[in-house]
Amino acid sequence: MGYPTNPSGAAFGGITEAVSAVSQQEGNEVTLGVLKRQVPWDTYQKADLISDRELQLIKRYDKQTRETQQRLLLEEEGVLYVNAFFSLLRSIASEEVVQYVLALLEDMIKEGGSTIVGLLKRATTGQGSGDTCAILLRMLQRPDWFTQEKAAFVLSSLLSPAGDTATTTTTTSSSSSAGQAGQSTSEPLGSSHSVETFVEWLCNELRRPSNGRSEETTITCLSLLLRNQNTREVFLKHNGISALSVHLVSSHKTQTLYEVCLCAWLLSFCKPAVQEILQLNIPKKLVDVVKQANKEKVLRVAIMCLENILKDVKENYSVERYSKLVSKLIENGLRKYVATQKMNSYKDEELIESMDWLEEKLEAEVVLKISQFDEYADEVLSGTLDWTLLHKQEKFWKMNAANFVAKDCTILKALARLLETSTDERTLEVACHDIGQFISHYPHGRGFMNALKVKPLVMKLMVHPDPEVQKQALMCTQKLMLSKDSLDLLSLA
């Protein structure tokens, strides 16, 4: 499936999966056109821009089949080929040559994945090669988007943990182990200034895209970079989460949506980031993704991101804050959407485990809430109602209908008073709904409401300007006027 269990590197299924969005862009044809160029390498050697040895290596690699190119790179001298191409970027300013070399480097990475990224990193950590990141950063300022796009991808690959010795030897089988790996604080390749500058550039592209392909490229790069904990903190420093959240839209095409959710999942391993994720209401957007997801990898990363967020809130926040978040997720429909998704024949064990875990936590919150009538009573007596968890839980009404007539019908009288005095549309529609639910679940409930002279108040709301108030008033009126048997027949019609 290409989905990571280890957010710091190797178990990501390599680089290839993460970059498939770039390979599918409309600019792919342009890339193929660039790779067909015939570059006069001998001319650059005669001008002393490349050495004889570099010329030999470049000509031996250039225009070969991909199989031959990969074989050359994996030989003992493979790093020399990469060094030769990086040398070209340092010494030649020609736009055509720069574009060609960057396209070659991107092609190397997409074909060879983490192994080739590791090779590139060895080439950029040797003597005299410390300026590679600086050169790629300068290319982000060039006027043509092709150069910016390819430089950004190569740079994000170099700065990501992919290909590192530590990450290529670390694989995990559980999201718990993944979480520990995600807290790695190893420094990415390149100076902290390079990381800061690049992350700032990416955040600016998220906010103000400079090209039609900018969104996909930027998000792909971030899905590589954010595997490193230090880079996540830099991203947070540049207000990257707010910039990214705008792009978390369930209607996005599959790969882009997957990578945005992947970025959110990676950020969920950073405690300061979770706080901002909550403030920006990103969990609600993830619920929308769960609802709409028709690809397993998208559903998995969204579900596991929600799981991470809930675990972090339970561990680091108050019980009330955790309960409020779970309740809000249920109100947004997550419980229903998870149940619907579980009906599909998914094979991925980690996805199934995460859905089971979420379903268990959501159900536990429902069981807890429906037994807490005092919380509902406090809401009614406050004079302001909203579609909080309890109102639409059938079990709540079955369990608590009798509590409405306790203490001289205090809560029923408060609901009736809201119909007459409140000017808030949401309060009016919820009050109509709740009165209807009481009638449905309490024997002789209609008689209690008639004694409180609720019917004329509800019927008056049937012509309210707000359509939702009208709808709830109509449904409540039906319950006030029709017997339970008649209502059952009406619901079957």
mmCIF file with all atom_site columns, C-alpha atoms in Angstrom, residues 289-454:
data_model
loop_
_atom_site.group_PDB
_atom_site.id
_atom_site.type_symbol
_atom_site.label_atom_id
_atom_site.label_alt_id
_atom_site.label_comp_id
_atom_site.label_asym_id
_atom_site.label_entity_id
_atom_site.label_seq_id
_atom_site.pdbx_PDB_ins_code
_atom_site.Cartn_x
_atom_site.Cartn_y
_atom_site.Cartn_z
_atom_site.occupancy
_atom_site.B_iso_or_equiv
_atom_site.pdbx_formal_charge
_atom_site.auth_seq_id
_atom_site.auth_comp_id
_atom_site.auth_asym_id
_atom_site.auth_atom_id
_atom_site.pdbx_PDB_model_num
ATOM 1   C CA . VAL A 1 289 ? -11.934 12.517 4.745  1.00 0.00 ? 289 VAL A CA 1
ATOM 2   C CA . VAL A 1 290 ? -13.030 9.336  6.551  1.00 0.00 ? 290 VAL A CA 1
ATOM 3   C CA . LYS A 1 291 ? -16.543 9.915  5.274  1.00 0.00 ? 291 LYS A CA 1
ATOM 4   C CA . GLN A 1 292 ? -15.493 10.406 1.649  1.00 0.00 ? 292 GLN A CA 1
ATOM 5   C CA . ALA A 1 293 ? -12.444 8.111  1.408  1.00 0.00 ? 293 ALA A CA 1
ATOM 6   C CA . ASN A 1 294 ? -12.704 5.422  -1.234 1.00 0.00 ? 294 ASN A CA 1
ATOM 7   C CA . LYS A 1 295 ? -9.018  4.491  -1.256 1.00 0.00 ? 295 LYS A CA 1
ATOM 8   C CA . GLU A 1 296 ? -7.566  2.384  1.518  1.00 0.00 ? 296 GLU A CA 1
ATOM 9   C CA . LYS A 1 297 ? -4.328  4.358  1.884  1.00 0.00 ? 297 LYS A CA 1
ATOM 10  C CA . VAL A 1 298 ? -6.207  7.660  2.294  1.00 0.00 ? 298 VAL A CA 1
ATOM 11  C CA . LEU A 1 299 ? -8.576  6.193  4.879  1.00 0.00 ? 299 LEU A CA 1
ATOM 12  C CA . ARG A 1 300 ? -5.717  4.605  6.776  1.00 0.00 ? 300 ARG A CA 1
ATOM 13  C CA . VAL A 1 301 ? -3.638  7.742  7.171  1.00 0.00 ? 301 VAL A CA 1
ATOM 14  C CA . ALA A 1 302 ? -6.695  9.819  8.184  1.00 0.00 ? 302 ALA A CA 1
ATOM 15  C CA . ILE A 1 303 ? -7.849  7.223  10.748 1.00 0.00 ? 303 ILE A CA 1
ATOM 16  C CA . MET A 1 304 ? -4.375  6.850  12.241 1.00 0.00 ? 304 MET A CA 1
ATOM 17  C CA . CYS A 1 305 ? -3.962  10.609 12.451 1.00 0.00 ? 305 CYS A CA 1
ATOM 18  C CA . LEU A 1 306 ? -7.197  10.852 14.449 1.00 0.00 ? 306 LEU A CA 1
ATOM 19  C CA . GLU A 1 307 ? -5.995  7.998  16.650 1.00 0.00 ? 307 GLU A CA 1
ATOM 20  C CA . ASN A 1 308 ? -2.716  9.815  17.343 1.00 0.00 ? 308 ASN A CA 1
ATOM 21  C CA . ILE A 1 309 ? -4.501  13.070 18.156 1.00 0.00 ? 309 ILE A CA 1
ATOM 22  C CA . LEU A 1 310 ? -6.874  11.359 20.592 1.00 0.00 ? 310 LEU A CA 1
ATOM 23  C CA . LYS A 1 311 ? -4.029  9.531  22.318 1.00 0.00 ? 311 LYS A CA 1
ATOM 24  C CA . ASP A 1 312 ? -2.057  12.754 22.682 1.00 0.00 ? 312 ASP A CA 1
ATOM 25  C CA . VAL A 1 313 ? -5.034  14.655 24.095 1.00 0.00 ? 313 VAL A CA 1
ATOM 26  C CA . LYS A 1 314 ? -5.812  11.863 26.560 1.00 0.00 ? 314 LYS A CA 1
ATOM 27  C CA . GLU A 1 315 ? -2.197  11.793 27.730 1.00 0.00 ? 315 GLU A CA 1
ATOM 28  C CA . ASN A 1 316 ? -1.465  15.525 27.871 1.00 0.00 ? 316 ASN A CA 1
ATOM 29  C CA . TYR A 1 317 ? -4.788  17.303 28.422 1.00 0.00 ? 317 TYR A CA 1
ATOM 30  C CA . SER A 1 318 ? -7.560  17.197 31.003 1.00 0.00 ? 318 SER A CA 1
ATOM 31  C CA . VAL A 1 319 ? -10.254 14.517 31.095 1.00 0.00 ? 319 VAL A CA 1
ATOM 32  C CA . GLU A 1 320 ? -12.796 17.208 30.196 1.00 0.00 ? 320 GLU A CA 1
ATOM 33  C CA . ARG A 1 321 ? -10.790 18.258 27.116 1.00 0.00 ? 321 ARG A CA 1
ATOM 34  C CA . TYR A 1 322 ? -10.518 14.654 25.928 1.00 0.00 ? 322 TYR A CA 1
ATOM 35  C CA . SER A 1 323 ? -14.239 14.034 26.493 1.00 0.00 ? 323 SER A CA 1
ATOM 36  C CA . LYS A 1 324 ? -15.120 17.220 24.633 1.00 0.00 ? 324 LYS A CA 1
ATOM 37  C CA . LEU A 1 325 ? -12.987 16.212 21.630 1.00 0.00 ? 325 LEU A CA 1
ATOM 38  C CA . VAL A 1 326 ? -14.475 12.699 21.457 1.00 0.00 ? 326 VAL A CA 1
ATOM 39  C CA . SER A 1 327 ? -17.989 14.120 21.744 1.00 0.00 ? 327 SER A CA 1
ATOM 40  C CA . LYS A 1 328 ? -17.300 16.583 18.951 1.00 0.00 ? 328 LYS A CA 1
ATOM 41  C CA . LEU A 1 329 ? -15.981 13.801 16.705 1.00 0.00 ? 329 LEU A CA 1
ATOM 42  C CA . ILE A 1 330 ? -19.173 11.817 17.333 1.00 0.00 ? 330 ILE A CA 1
ATOM 43  C CA . GLU A 1 331 ? -21.312 14.893 16.606 1.00 0.00 ? 331 GLU A CA 1
ATOM 44  C CA . ASN A 1 332 ? -19.414 15.322 13.336 1.00 0.00 ? 332 ASN A CA 1
ATOM 45  C CA . GLY A 1 333 ? -20.393 11.759 12.376 1.00 0.00 ? 333 GLY A CA 1
ATOM 46  C CA . LEU A 1 334 ? -17.135 9.858  12.907 1.00 0.00 ? 334 LEU A CA 1
ATOM 47  C CA . ARG A 1 335 ? -18.812 6.947  14.729 1.00 0.00 ? 335 ARG A CA 1
ATOM 48  C CA . LYS A 1 336 ? -21.210 6.422  11.850 1.00 0.00 ? 336 LYS A CA 1
ATOM 49  C CA . TYR A 1 337 ? -18.535 6.841  9.157  1.00 0.00 ? 337 TYR A CA 1
ATOM 50  C CA . VAL A 1 338 ? -16.157 4.369  10.821 1.00 0.00 ? 338 VAL A CA 1
ATOM 51  C CA . ALA A 1 339 ? -18.966 1.819  11.067 1.00 0.00 ? 339 ALA A CA 1
ATOM 52  C CA . THR A 1 340 ? -19.719 2.337  7.365  1.00 0.00 ? 340 THR A CA 1
ATOM 53  C CA . GLN A 1 341 ? -16.060 1.984  6.347  1.00 0.00 ? 341 GLN A CA 1
ATOM 54  C CA . LYS A 1 342 ? -15.728 -1.204 8.386  1.00 0.00 ? 342 LYS A CA 1
ATOM 55  C CA . MET A 1 343 ? -18.329 -2.774 6.128  1.00 0.00 ? 343 MET A CA 1
ATOM 56  C CA . ASN A 1 344 ? -15.764 -2.665 3.298  1.00 0.00 ? 344 ASN A CA 1
ATOM 57  C CA . SER A 1 345 ? -13.436 -5.608 2.882  1.00 0.00 ? 345 SER A CA 1
ATOM 58  C CA . TYR A 1 346 ? -10.193 -3.927 3.853  1.00 0.00 ? 346 TYR A CA 1
ATOM 59  C CA . LYS A 1 347 ? -7.239  -6.274 4.314  1.00 0.00 ? 347 LYS A CA 1
ATOM 60  C CA . ASP A 1 348 ? -4.766  -3.989 6.057  1.00 0.00 ? 348 ASP A CA 1
ATOM 61  C CA . GLU A 1 349 ? -4.471  -5.149 9.668  1.00 0.00 ? 349 GLU A CA 1
ATOM 62  C CA . GLU A 1 350 ? -3.202  -1.818 10.984 1.00 0.00 ? 350 GLU A CA 1
ATOM 63  C CA . LEU A 1 351 ? -6.160  0.002  9.457  1.00 0.00 ? 351 LEU A CA 1
ATOM 64  C CA . ILE A 1 352 ? -8.618  -2.501 10.923 1.00 0.00 ? 352 ILE A CA 1
ATOM 65  C CA . GLU A 1 353 ? -6.971  -2.240 14.353 1.00 0.00 ? 353 GLU A CA 1
ATOM 66  C CA . SER A 1 354 ? -7.112  1.552  14.253 1.00 0.00 ? 354 SER A CA 1
ATOM 67  C CA . MET A 1 355 ? -10.781 1.571  13.246 1.00 0.00 ? 355 MET A CA 1
ATOM 68  C CA . ASP A 1 356 ? -11.562 -0.907 16.048 1.00 0.00 ? 356 ASP A CA 1
ATOM 69  C CA . TRP A 1 357 ? -9.674  1.299  18.522 1.00 0.00 ? 357 TRP A CA 1
ATOM 70  C CA . LEU A 1 358 ? -11.526 4.432  17.419 1.00 0.00 ? 358 LEU A CA 1
ATOM 71  C CA . GLU A 1 359 ? -14.887 2.691  17.485 1.00 0.00 ? 359 GLU A CA 1
ATOM 72  C CA . GLU A 1 360 ? -14.211 1.452  21.026 1.00 0.00 ? 360 GLU A CA 1
ATOM 73  C CA . LYS A 1 361 ? -13.301 4.940  22.294 1.00 0.00 ? 361 LYS A CA 1
ATOM 74  C CA . LEU A 1 362 ? -16.274 6.573  20.590 1.00 0.00 ? 362 LEU A CA 1
ATOM 75  C CA . GLU A 1 363 ? -18.699 3.977  21.934 1.00 0.00 ? 363 GLU A CA 1
ATOM 76  C CA . ALA A 1 364 ? -17.267 4.345  25.444 1.00 0.00 ? 364 ALA A CA 1
ATOM 77  C CA . GLU A 1 365 ? -17.934 8.081  25.294 1.00 0.00 ? 365 GLU A CA 1
ATOM 78  C CA . VAL A 1 366 ? -21.533 7.498  24.177 1.00 0.00 ? 366 VAL A CA 1
ATOM 79  C CA . VAL A 1 367 ? -22.132 5.067  27.044 1.00 0.00 ? 367 VAL A CA 1
ATOM 80  C CA . LEU A 1 368 ? -20.673 7.591  29.482 1.00 0.00 ? 368 LEU A CA 1
ATOM 81  C CA . LYS A 1 369 ? -22.663 10.528 28.139 1.00 0.00 ? 369 LYS A CA 1
ATOM 82  C CA . ILE A 1 370 ? -26.084 8.927  27.952 1.00 0.00 ? 370 ILE A CA 1
ATOM 83  C CA . SER A 1 371 ? -25.948 8.222  31.674 1.00 0.00 ? 371 SER A CA 1
ATOM 84  C CA . GLN A 1 372 ? -25.198 11.863 32.490 1.00 0.00 ? 372 GLN A CA 1
ATOM 85  C CA . PHE A 1 373 ? -28.608 13.552 32.450 1.00 0.00 ? 373 PHE A CA 1
ATOM 86  C CA . ASP A 1 374 ? -27.256 16.396 34.595 1.00 0.00 ? 374 ASP A CA 1
ATOM 87  C CA . GLU A 1 375 ? -25.078 17.540 31.694 1.00 0.00 ? 375 GLU A CA 1
ATOM 88  C CA . TYR A 1 376 ? -28.125 17.710 29.432 1.00 0.00 ? 376 TYR A CA 1
ATOM 89  C CA . ALA A 1 377 ? -30.119 19.522 32.121 1.00 0.00 ? 377 ALA A CA 1
ATOM 90  C CA . ASP A 1 378 ? -27.357 22.113 32.537 1.00 0.00 ? 378 ASP A CA 1
ATOM 91  C CA . GLU A 1 379 ? -27.433 22.798 28.795 1.00 0.00 ? 379 GLU A CA 1
ATOM 92  C CA . VAL A 1 380 ? -31.210 23.303 28.771 1.00 0.00 ? 380 VAL A CA 1
ATOM 93  C CA . LEU A 1 381 ? -31.160 25.523 31.834 1.00 0.00 ? 381 LEU A CA 1
ATOM 94  C CA . SER A 1 382 ? -28.369 27.630 30.299 1.00 0.00 ? 382 SER A CA 1
ATOM 95  C CA . GLY A 1 383 ? -30.902 28.838 27.716 1.00 0.00 ? 383 GLY A CA 1
ATOM 96  C CA . THR A 1 384 ? -28.733 27.914 24.718 1.00 0.00 ? 384 THR A CA 1
ATOM 97  C CA . LEU A 1 385 ? -28.934 24.590 22.901 1.00 0.00 ? 385 LEU A CA 1
ATOM 98  C CA . ASP A 1 386 ? -26.702 23.069 20.216 1.00 0.00 ? 386 ASP A CA 1
ATOM 99  C CA . TRP A 1 387 ? -26.496 19.733 18.441 1.00 0.00 ? 387 TRP A CA 1
ATOM 100 C CA . THR A 1 388 ? -24.242 18.230 21.097 1.00 0.00 ? 388 THR A CA 1
ATOM 101 C CA . LEU A 1 389 ? -23.753 14.490 21.418 1.00 0.00 ? 389 LEU A CA 1
ATOM 102 C CA . LEU A 1 390 ? -26.782 13.623 23.577 1.00 0.00 ? 390 LEU A CA 1
ATOM 103 C CA . HIS A 1 391 ? -29.590 15.078 21.462 1.00 0.00 ? 391 HIS A CA 1
ATOM 104 C CA . LYS A 1 392 ? -29.392 12.507 18.674 1.00 0.00 ? 392 LYS A CA 1
ATOM 105 C CA . GLN A 1 393 ? -28.555 9.419  20.750 1.00 0.00 ? 393 GLN A CA 1
ATOM 106 C CA . GLU A 1 394 ? -31.537 7.070  20.814 1.00 0.00 ? 394 GLU A CA 1
ATOM 107 C CA . LYS A 1 395 ? -30.151 5.344  23.916 1.00 0.00 ? 395 LYS A CA 1
ATOM 108 C CA . PHE A 1 396 ? -30.115 8.641  25.803 1.00 0.00 ? 396 PHE A CA 1
ATOM 109 C CA . TRP A 1 397 ? -33.845 9.174  25.261 1.00 0.00 ? 397 TRP A CA 1
ATOM 110 C CA . LYS A 1 398 ? -34.748 5.610  26.159 1.00 0.00 ? 398 LYS A CA 1
ATOM 111 C CA . MET A 1 399 ? -32.705 5.792  29.354 1.00 0.00 ? 399 MET A CA 1
ATOM 112 C CA . ASN A 1 400 ? -33.596 9.317  30.475 1.00 0.00 ? 400 ASN A CA 1
ATOM 113 C CA . ALA A 1 401 ? -37.139 10.090 29.281 1.00 0.00 ? 401 ALA A CA 1
ATOM 114 C CA . ALA A 1 402 ? -38.486 9.723  32.828 1.00 0.00 ? 402 ALA A CA 1
ATOM 115 C CA . ASN A 1 403 ? -36.013 12.329 34.130 1.00 0.00 ? 403 ASN A CA 1
ATOM 116 C CA . PHE A 1 404 ? -37.845 15.018 32.130 1.00 0.00 ? 404 PHE A CA 1
ATOM 117 C CA . VAL A 1 405 ? -40.879 14.832 34.413 1.00 0.00 ? 405 VAL A CA 1
ATOM 118 C CA . ALA A 1 406 ? -38.871 14.776 37.659 1.00 0.00 ? 406 ALA A CA 1
ATOM 119 C CA . LYS A 1 407 ? -38.917 17.741 40.032 1.00 0.00 ? 407 LYS A CA 1
ATOM 120 C CA . ASP A 1 408 ? -42.259 19.056 38.776 1.00 0.00 ? 408 ASP A CA 1
ATOM 121 C CA . CYS A 1 409 ? -41.240 18.784 35.096 1.00 0.00 ? 409 CYS A CA 1
ATOM 122 C CA . THR A 1 410 ? -38.426 21.329 35.509 1.00 0.00 ? 410 THR A CA 1
ATOM 123 C CA . ILE A 1 411 ? -36.627 20.415 32.262 1.00 0.00 ? 411 ILE A CA 1
ATOM 124 C CA . LEU A 1 412 ? -39.836 20.156 30.204 1.00 0.00 ? 412 LEU A CA 1
ATOM 125 C CA . LYS A 1 413 ? -40.898 23.590 31.395 1.00 0.00 ? 413 LYS A CA 1
ATOM 126 C CA . ALA A 1 414 ? -37.450 24.988 30.545 1.00 0.00 ? 414 ALA A CA 1
ATOM 127 C CA . LEU A 1 415 ? -37.699 23.555 27.001 1.00 0.00 ? 415 LEU A CA 1
ATOM 128 C CA . ALA A 1 416 ? -41.184 25.055 26.553 1.00 0.00 ? 416 ALA A CA 1
ATOM 129 C CA . ARG A 1 417 ? -39.892 28.406 27.788 1.00 0.00 ? 417 ARG A CA 1
ATOM 130 C CA . LEU A 1 418 ? -37.127 28.373 25.172 1.00 0.00 ? 418 LEU A CA 1
ATOM 131 C CA . LEU A 1 419 ? -39.712 28.025 22.382 1.00 0.00 ? 419 LEU A CA 1
ATOM 132 C CA . GLU A 1 420 ? -41.345 31.238 23.569 1.00 0.00 ? 420 GLU A CA 1
ATOM 133 C CA . THR A 1 421 ? -38.365 33.367 24.578 1.00 0.00 ? 421 THR A CA 1
ATOM 134 C CA . SER A 1 422 ? -35.324 32.337 22.534 1.00 0.00 ? 422 SER A CA 1
ATOM 135 C CA . THR A 1 423 ? -34.352 34.160 19.326 1.00 0.00 ? 423 THR A CA 1
ATOM 136 C CA . ASP A 1 424 ? -31.479 31.810 18.515 1.00 0.00 ? 424 ASP A CA 1
ATOM 137 C CA . GLU A 1 425 ? -32.285 29.589 15.498 1.00 0.00 ? 425 GLU A CA 1
ATOM 138 C CA . ARG A 1 426 ? -30.148 26.656 16.655 1.00 0.00 ? 426 ARG A CA 1
ATOM 139 C CA . THR A 1 427 ? -31.707 26.688 20.125 1.00 0.00 ? 427 THR A CA 1
ATOM 140 C CA . LEU A 1 428 ? -35.223 26.703 18.633 1.00 0.00 ? 428 LEU A CA 1
ATOM 141 C CA . GLU A 1 429 ? -34.591 23.804 16.258 1.00 0.00 ? 429 GLU A CA 1
ATOM 142 C CA . VAL A 1 430 ? -32.926 21.657 18.944 1.00 0.00 ? 430 VAL A CA 1
ATOM 143 C CA . ALA A 1 431 ? -35.731 22.420 21.432 1.00 0.00 ? 431 ALA A CA 1
ATOM 144 C CA . CYS A 1 432 ? -38.383 21.321 18.879 1.00 0.00 ? 432 CYS A CA 1
ATOM 145 C CA . HIS A 1 433 ? -36.375 18.161 18.210 1.00 0.00 ? 433 HIS A CA 1
ATOM 146 C CA . ASP A 1 434 ? -36.016 17.316 21.902 1.00 0.00 ? 434 ASP A CA 1
ATOM 147 C CA . ILE A 1 435 ? -39.707 17.856 22.663 1.00 0.00 ? 435 ILE A CA 1
ATOM 148 C CA . GLY A 1 436 ? -40.519 15.478 19.819 1.00 0.00 ? 436 GLY A CA 1
ATOM 149 C CA . GLN A 1 437 ? -38.085 12.920 21.201 1.00 0.00 ? 437 GLN A CA 1
ATOM 150 C CA . PHE A 1 438 ? -39.675 13.141 24.655 1.00 0.00 ? 438 PHE A CA 1
ATOM 151 C CA . ILE A 1 439 ? -43.132 12.532 23.169 1.00 0.00 ? 439 ILE A CA 1
ATOM 152 C CA . SER A 1 440 ? -41.806 9.489  21.288 1.00 0.00 ? 440 SER A CA 1
ATOM 153 C CA . HIS A 1 441 ? -40.079 7.908  24.269 1.00 0.00 ? 441 HIS A CA 1
ATOM 154 C CA . TYR A 1 442 ? -42.265 8.703  27.305 1.00 0.00 ? 442 TYR A CA 1
ATOM 155 C CA . PRO A 1 443 ? -45.703 7.166  27.872 1.00 0.00 ? 443 PRO A CA 1
ATOM 156 C CA . HIS A 1 444 ? -48.345 9.890  27.688 1.00 0.00 ? 444 HIS A CA 1
ATOM 157 C CA . GLY A 1 445 ? -45.620 12.372 26.736 1.00 0.00 ? 445 GLY A CA 1
ATOM 158 C CA . ARG A 1 446 ? -48.098 14.169 24.471 1.00 0.00 ? 446 ARG A CA 1
ATOM 159 C CA . GLY A 1 447 ? -50.353 14.813 27.458 1.00 0.00 ? 447 GLY A CA 1
ATOM 160 C CA . PHE A 1 448 ? -47.545 16.469 29.409 1.00 0.00 ? 448 PHE A CA 1
ATOM 161 C CA . MET A 1 449 ? -46.729 18.755 26.485 1.00 0.00 ? 449 MET A CA 1
ATOM 162 C CA . ASN A 1 450 ? -50.378 19.673 25.948 1.00 0.00 ? 450 ASN A CA 1
ATOM 163 C CA . ALA A 1 451 ? -50.647 20.596 29.633 1.00 0.00 ? 451 ALA A CA 1
ATOM 164 C CA . LEU A 1 452 ? -47.708 22.963 29.114 1.00 0.00 ? 452 LEU A CA 1
ATOM 165 C CA . LYS A 1 453 ? -49.487 24.452 26.043 1.00 0.00 ? 453 LYS A CA 1
ATOM 166 C CA . VAL A 1 454 ? -46.534 23.728 23.780 1.00 0.00 ? 454 VAL A CA 1
#
